[in-house]
Each structure stands twice: as C-alpha cells, then as structure tokens.
Amino acid sequence: MQIRSPDFAHMARIPPRLAFGAPDPATHVRLSDNENPALEWRGVPAGTKSYALNLWHVAQGDEMKSYWVVYNIPASATGLPCWPRPPRSWW
C-alpha cells in the first residue's frame, strides 16, 4: 500500500499553511493555519474492511508524538481531503 499527500512533494518542506508556525517578515514567526494535509492511497490489500490512520511526528532526538487518529474510514475511500485544525477550544 502506498500513501502520499498532494499538498507537498515527497521529502519537501511542509507548506506554511500546514505547519503550526509560518515565517513572518515582521515578527519572524506567526501562528499558521495548521491544516491537516490531504492524503491519497493506492495498492490496498485485498479484503480490507476499513482504515485507521495515525499521524506521528518525530521530534528532537527519538521522541515520537501522535497528532491525530482517524478511524473507521470505509475501505472504498481512496483518500482524505485537507481539513482545518480543530477549534482552539479543543486544545
């Protein structure tokens, strides 16, 4: 199975709208839109009933952090659209 994002090239920098912070000429950095990237997949194993996705980030050193989990995605799905961050009241 292969998974990719149409929002940025493989091993390329993440676009500012997908990051927590973005460059800002006046203040050096600002809060960004922090959107979740669109995802596409193919080569699904036969018999797949549903999907679960967990976005992980490798921080400094070997620290791993889970950002979100999406589950019960129908097997007929071939991707997820870009979606905005949750409201600030959630975090």
Short mmCIF file of N, CA and C in Angstrom, two decimals:
data_model
loop_
_atom_site.label_atom_id
_atom_site.label_comp_id
_atom_site.label_asym_id
_atom_site.label_seq_id
_atom_site.Cartn_x
_atom_site.Cartn_y
_atom_site.Cartn_z
N MET A 1 0.84 -1.18 0.00
CA MET A 1 0.00 0.00 0.00
C MET A 1 0.89 1.24 0.00
N GLN A 2 0.53 2.23 -0.79
CA GLN A 2 1.27 3.49 -0.86
C GLN A 2 0.35 4.62 -0.42
N ILE A 3 0.91 5.55 0.35
CA ILE A 3 0.16 6.73 0.79
C ILE A 3 0.99 7.96 0.47
N ARG A 4 0.34 9.02 0.04
CA ARG A 4 1.03 10.27 -0.30
C ARG A 4 0.09 11.44 -0.04
N SER A 5 0.68 12.63 -0.06
CA SER A 5 -0.11 13.86 0.06
C SER A 5 0.10 14.69 -1.20
N PRO A 6 -0.99 15.14 -1.83
CA PRO A 6 -0.85 16.02 -2.99
C PRO A 6 -0.49 17.45 -2.58
N ASP A 7 -0.45 17.72 -1.27
CA ASP A 7 -0.17 19.07 -0.78
C ASP A 7 1.31 19.43 -0.76
N PHE A 8 2.19 18.44 -0.85
CA PHE A 8 3.63 18.71 -0.91
C PHE A 8 4.35 17.50 -1.48
N ALA A 9 5.51 17.75 -2.07
CA ALA A 9 6.30 16.68 -2.69
C ALA A 9 6.99 15.83 -1.61
N HIS A 10 7.27 14.60 -1.96
CA HIS A 10 7.97 13.69 -1.05
C HIS A 10 9.29 14.30 -0.58
N MET A 11 9.50 14.32 0.71
CA MET A 11 10.71 14.85 1.36
C MET A 11 10.88 16.36 1.20
N ALA A 12 9.84 17.05 0.74
CA ALA A 12 9.90 18.51 0.60
C ALA A 12 9.44 19.17 1.91
N ARG A 13 9.69 20.45 2.01
CA ARG A 13 9.23 21.19 3.19
C ARG A 13 7.71 21.23 3.19
N ILE A 14 7.16 21.19 4.37
CA ILE A 14 5.72 21.29 4.52
C ILE A 14 5.31 22.74 4.27
N PRO A 15 4.27 22.97 3.46
CA PRO A 15 3.83 24.34 3.21
C PRO A 15 3.41 25.04 4.51
N PRO A 16 3.63 26.34 4.62
CA PRO A 16 3.30 27.06 5.85
C PRO A 16 1.86 26.86 6.33
N ARG A 17 0.90 26.74 5.42
CA ARG A 17 -0.50 26.58 5.86
C ARG A 17 -0.72 25.26 6.60
N LEU A 18 0.18 24.29 6.42
CA LEU A 18 0.04 23.00 7.09
C LEU A 18 0.85 22.94 8.39
N ALA A 19 1.64 23.94 8.65
CA ALA A 19 2.51 23.94 9.83
C ALA A 19 1.87 24.71 10.98
N PHE A 20 2.37 24.47 12.18
CA PHE A 20 1.89 25.21 13.35
C PHE A 20 2.34 26.66 13.28
N GLY A 21 3.58 26.89 12.82
CA GLY A 21 4.12 28.23 12.68
C GLY A 21 4.57 28.48 11.26
N ALA A 22 4.49 29.74 10.84
CA ALA A 22 4.91 30.12 9.49
C ALA A 22 5.83 31.32 9.57
N PRO A 23 6.75 31.45 8.61
CA PRO A 23 7.63 32.62 8.60
C PRO A 23 6.81 33.91 8.47
N ASP A 24 7.26 34.95 9.15
CA ASP A 24 6.61 36.25 9.09
C ASP A 24 7.70 37.32 9.09
N PRO A 25 7.76 38.17 8.05
CA PRO A 25 8.82 39.16 7.97
C PRO A 25 8.85 40.14 9.15
N ALA A 26 7.69 40.46 9.70
CA ALA A 26 7.63 41.45 10.78
C ALA A 26 7.99 40.87 12.14
N THR A 27 7.56 39.63 12.39
CA THR A 27 7.75 39.04 13.72
C THR A 27 8.61 37.78 13.71
N HIS A 28 9.12 37.41 12.56
CA HIS A 28 9.94 36.21 12.34
C HIS A 28 9.09 34.95 12.24
N VAL A 29 8.07 34.82 13.08
CA VAL A 29 7.19 33.65 13.01
C VAL A 29 5.81 34.05 13.50
N ARG A 30 4.80 33.37 12.96
CA ARG A 30 3.42 33.61 13.37
C ARG A 30 2.69 32.27 13.41
N LEU A 31 1.58 32.23 14.13
CA LEU A 31 0.76 31.03 14.10
C LEU A 31 0.21 30.86 12.70
N SER A 32 0.22 29.66 12.23
CA SER A 32 -0.23 29.37 10.88
C SER A 32 -1.63 28.77 10.92
N ASP A 33 -2.12 28.36 9.74
CA ASP A 33 -3.44 27.73 9.67
C ASP A 33 -3.45 26.34 10.28
N ASN A 34 -2.27 25.69 10.31
CA ASN A 34 -2.12 24.37 10.93
C ASN A 34 -3.13 23.36 10.40
N GLU A 35 -3.36 23.39 9.09
CA GLU A 35 -4.29 22.44 8.47
C GLU A 35 -3.67 21.06 8.37
N ASN A 36 -4.50 20.07 8.27
CA ASN A 36 -4.04 18.70 8.06
C ASN A 36 -3.95 18.45 6.56
N PRO A 37 -2.88 17.82 6.09
CA PRO A 37 -2.72 17.62 4.65
C PRO A 37 -3.73 16.63 4.07
N ALA A 38 -4.07 16.85 2.81
CA ALA A 38 -4.87 15.86 2.09
C ALA A 38 -4.01 14.61 1.94
N LEU A 39 -4.64 13.46 1.96
CA LEU A 39 -3.92 12.19 1.80
C LEU A 39 -4.60 11.36 0.73
N GLU A 40 -3.80 10.61 -0.02
CA GLU A 40 -4.30 9.70 -1.06
C GLU A 40 -3.58 8.37 -0.89
N TRP A 41 -4.27 7.26 -1.16
CA TRP A 41 -3.60 5.96 -1.10
C TRP A 41 -4.06 5.06 -2.22
N ARG A 42 -3.21 4.04 -2.48
CA ARG A 42 -3.49 3.05 -3.51
C ARG A 42 -2.78 1.76 -3.13
N GLY A 43 -3.07 0.70 -3.89
CA GLY A 43 -2.45 -0.59 -3.60
C GLY A 43 -2.99 -1.20 -2.33
N VAL A 44 -4.28 -1.07 -2.13
CA VAL A 44 -4.92 -1.54 -0.90
C VAL A 44 -4.92 -3.07 -0.87
N PRO A 45 -4.55 -3.67 0.26
CA PRO A 45 -4.58 -5.12 0.36
C PRO A 45 -6.00 -5.68 0.16
N ALA A 46 -6.09 -6.81 -0.53
CA ALA A 46 -7.38 -7.47 -0.74
C ALA A 46 -8.02 -7.78 0.60
N GLY A 47 -9.32 -7.61 0.68
CA GLY A 47 -10.06 -7.92 1.89
C GLY A 47 -10.09 -6.80 2.92
N THR A 48 -9.52 -5.63 2.59
CA THR A 48 -9.55 -4.51 3.52
C THR A 48 -10.99 -4.13 3.82
N LYS A 49 -11.32 -3.99 5.10
CA LYS A 49 -12.68 -3.64 5.50
C LYS A 49 -12.80 -2.16 5.88
N SER A 50 -11.76 -1.61 6.45
CA SER A 50 -11.75 -0.19 6.81
C SER A 50 -10.31 0.23 7.10
N TYR A 51 -10.11 1.52 7.29
CA TYR A 51 -8.78 2.07 7.57
C TYR A 51 -8.78 2.79 8.90
N ALA A 52 -7.60 2.86 9.46
CA ALA A 52 -7.32 3.75 10.60
C ALA A 52 -5.98 4.41 10.30
N LEU A 53 -5.91 5.72 10.46
CA LEU A 53 -4.68 6.47 10.22
C LEU A 53 -4.27 7.18 11.50
N ASN A 54 -2.98 7.18 11.76
CA ASN A 54 -2.43 7.86 12.93
C ASN A 54 -1.25 8.67 12.44
N LEU A 55 -1.32 9.99 12.59
CA LEU A 55 -0.22 10.86 12.17
C LEU A 55 0.77 11.02 13.31
N TRP A 56 2.02 10.61 13.06
CA TRP A 56 3.10 10.68 14.05
C TRP A 56 4.13 11.69 13.60
N HIS A 57 4.81 12.25 14.56
CA HIS A 57 5.88 13.21 14.31
C HIS A 57 7.09 12.79 15.13
N VAL A 58 8.25 12.79 14.50
CA VAL A 58 9.48 12.53 15.24
C VAL A 58 10.04 13.89 15.66
N ALA A 59 10.06 14.13 16.95
CA ALA A 59 10.56 15.41 17.48
C ALA A 59 12.06 15.30 17.70
N GLN A 60 12.60 16.21 18.48
CA GLN A 60 14.03 16.18 18.77
C GLN A 60 14.43 14.83 19.35
N GLY A 61 15.60 14.38 18.97
CA GLY A 61 16.04 13.07 19.42
C GLY A 61 15.17 12.01 18.76
N ASP A 62 14.74 11.06 19.54
CA ASP A 62 13.88 9.99 19.04
C ASP A 62 12.46 10.08 19.59
N GLU A 63 12.11 11.23 20.15
CA GLU A 63 10.77 11.39 20.74
C GLU A 63 9.70 11.31 19.66
N MET A 64 8.70 10.47 19.88
CA MET A 64 7.60 10.32 18.94
C MET A 64 6.35 10.94 19.56
N LYS A 65 5.57 11.63 18.71
CA LYS A 65 4.35 12.27 19.18
C LYS A 65 3.23 11.97 18.19
N SER A 66 2.10 11.51 18.70
CA SER A 66 0.92 11.28 17.87
C SER A 66 0.10 12.56 17.82
N TYR A 67 -0.23 13.01 16.61
CA TYR A 67 -1.00 14.24 16.46
C TYR A 67 -2.49 13.98 16.34
N TRP A 68 -2.87 12.96 15.59
CA TRP A 68 -4.28 12.64 15.46
C TRP A 68 -4.47 11.21 15.00
N VAL A 69 -5.68 10.73 15.23
CA VAL A 69 -6.09 9.39 14.80
C VAL A 69 -7.44 9.54 14.10
N VAL A 70 -7.57 8.93 12.94
CA VAL A 70 -8.85 8.87 12.23
C VAL A 70 -9.12 7.39 12.00
N TYR A 71 -10.30 6.93 12.37
CA TYR A 71 -10.59 5.51 12.23
C TYR A 71 -11.97 5.29 11.63
N ASN A 72 -12.24 4.04 11.28
CA ASN A 72 -13.49 3.63 10.66
C ASN A 72 -13.68 4.30 9.29
N ILE A 73 -12.58 4.51 8.58
CA ILE A 73 -12.64 5.04 7.22
C ILE A 73 -13.05 3.88 6.31
N PRO A 74 -14.09 4.04 5.49
CA PRO A 74 -14.56 2.93 4.65
C PRO A 74 -13.47 2.43 3.70
N ALA A 75 -13.47 1.15 3.43
CA ALA A 75 -12.49 0.54 2.53
C ALA A 75 -12.60 1.10 1.12
N SER A 76 -13.74 1.64 0.76
CA SER A 76 -13.92 2.21 -0.58
C SER A 76 -13.25 3.58 -0.73
N ALA A 77 -12.83 4.20 0.37
CA ALA A 77 -12.19 5.51 0.32
C ALA A 77 -10.80 5.39 -0.31
N THR A 78 -10.41 6.40 -1.06
CA THR A 78 -9.08 6.42 -1.68
C THR A 78 -8.25 7.60 -1.15
N GLY A 79 -8.77 8.29 -0.14
CA GLY A 79 -8.03 9.40 0.44
C GLY A 79 -8.88 10.22 1.39
N LEU A 80 -8.25 11.24 1.93
CA LEU A 80 -8.92 12.20 2.81
C LEU A 80 -8.59 13.60 2.31
N PRO A 81 -9.57 14.51 2.32
CA PRO A 81 -9.27 15.88 1.89
C PRO A 81 -8.50 16.64 2.96
N CYS A 82 -7.93 17.75 2.57
CA CYS A 82 -7.30 18.65 3.53
C CYS A 82 -8.41 19.18 4.44
N TRP A 83 -8.14 19.23 5.73
CA TRP A 83 -9.14 19.79 6.63
C TRP A 83 -8.47 20.69 7.66
N PRO A 84 -9.21 21.70 8.13
CA PRO A 84 -8.62 22.67 9.06
C PRO A 84 -8.38 22.08 10.44
N ARG A 85 -7.55 22.77 11.19
CA ARG A 85 -7.30 22.33 12.56
C ARG A 85 -8.58 22.43 13.38
N PRO A 86 -8.66 21.69 14.46
CA PRO A 86 -9.84 21.80 15.32
C PRO A 86 -9.88 23.18 15.98
N PRO A 87 -11.04 23.57 16.48
CA PRO A 87 -11.14 24.86 17.16
C PRO A 87 -10.19 24.94 18.36
N ARG A 88 -9.73 26.14 18.69
CA ARG A 88 -8.81 26.34 19.80
C ARG A 88 -9.37 25.79 21.11
N SER A 89 -10.67 25.74 21.23
CA SER A 89 -11.26 25.22 22.48
C SER A 89 -10.96 23.74 22.67
N TRP A 90 -10.53 23.04 21.60
CA TRP A 90 -10.20 21.62 21.71
C TRP A 90 -8.81 21.40 22.24
N TRP A 91 -7.94 22.44 22.20
CA TRP A 91 -6.57 22.25 22.63
C TRP A 91 -6.11 23.36 23.42
#
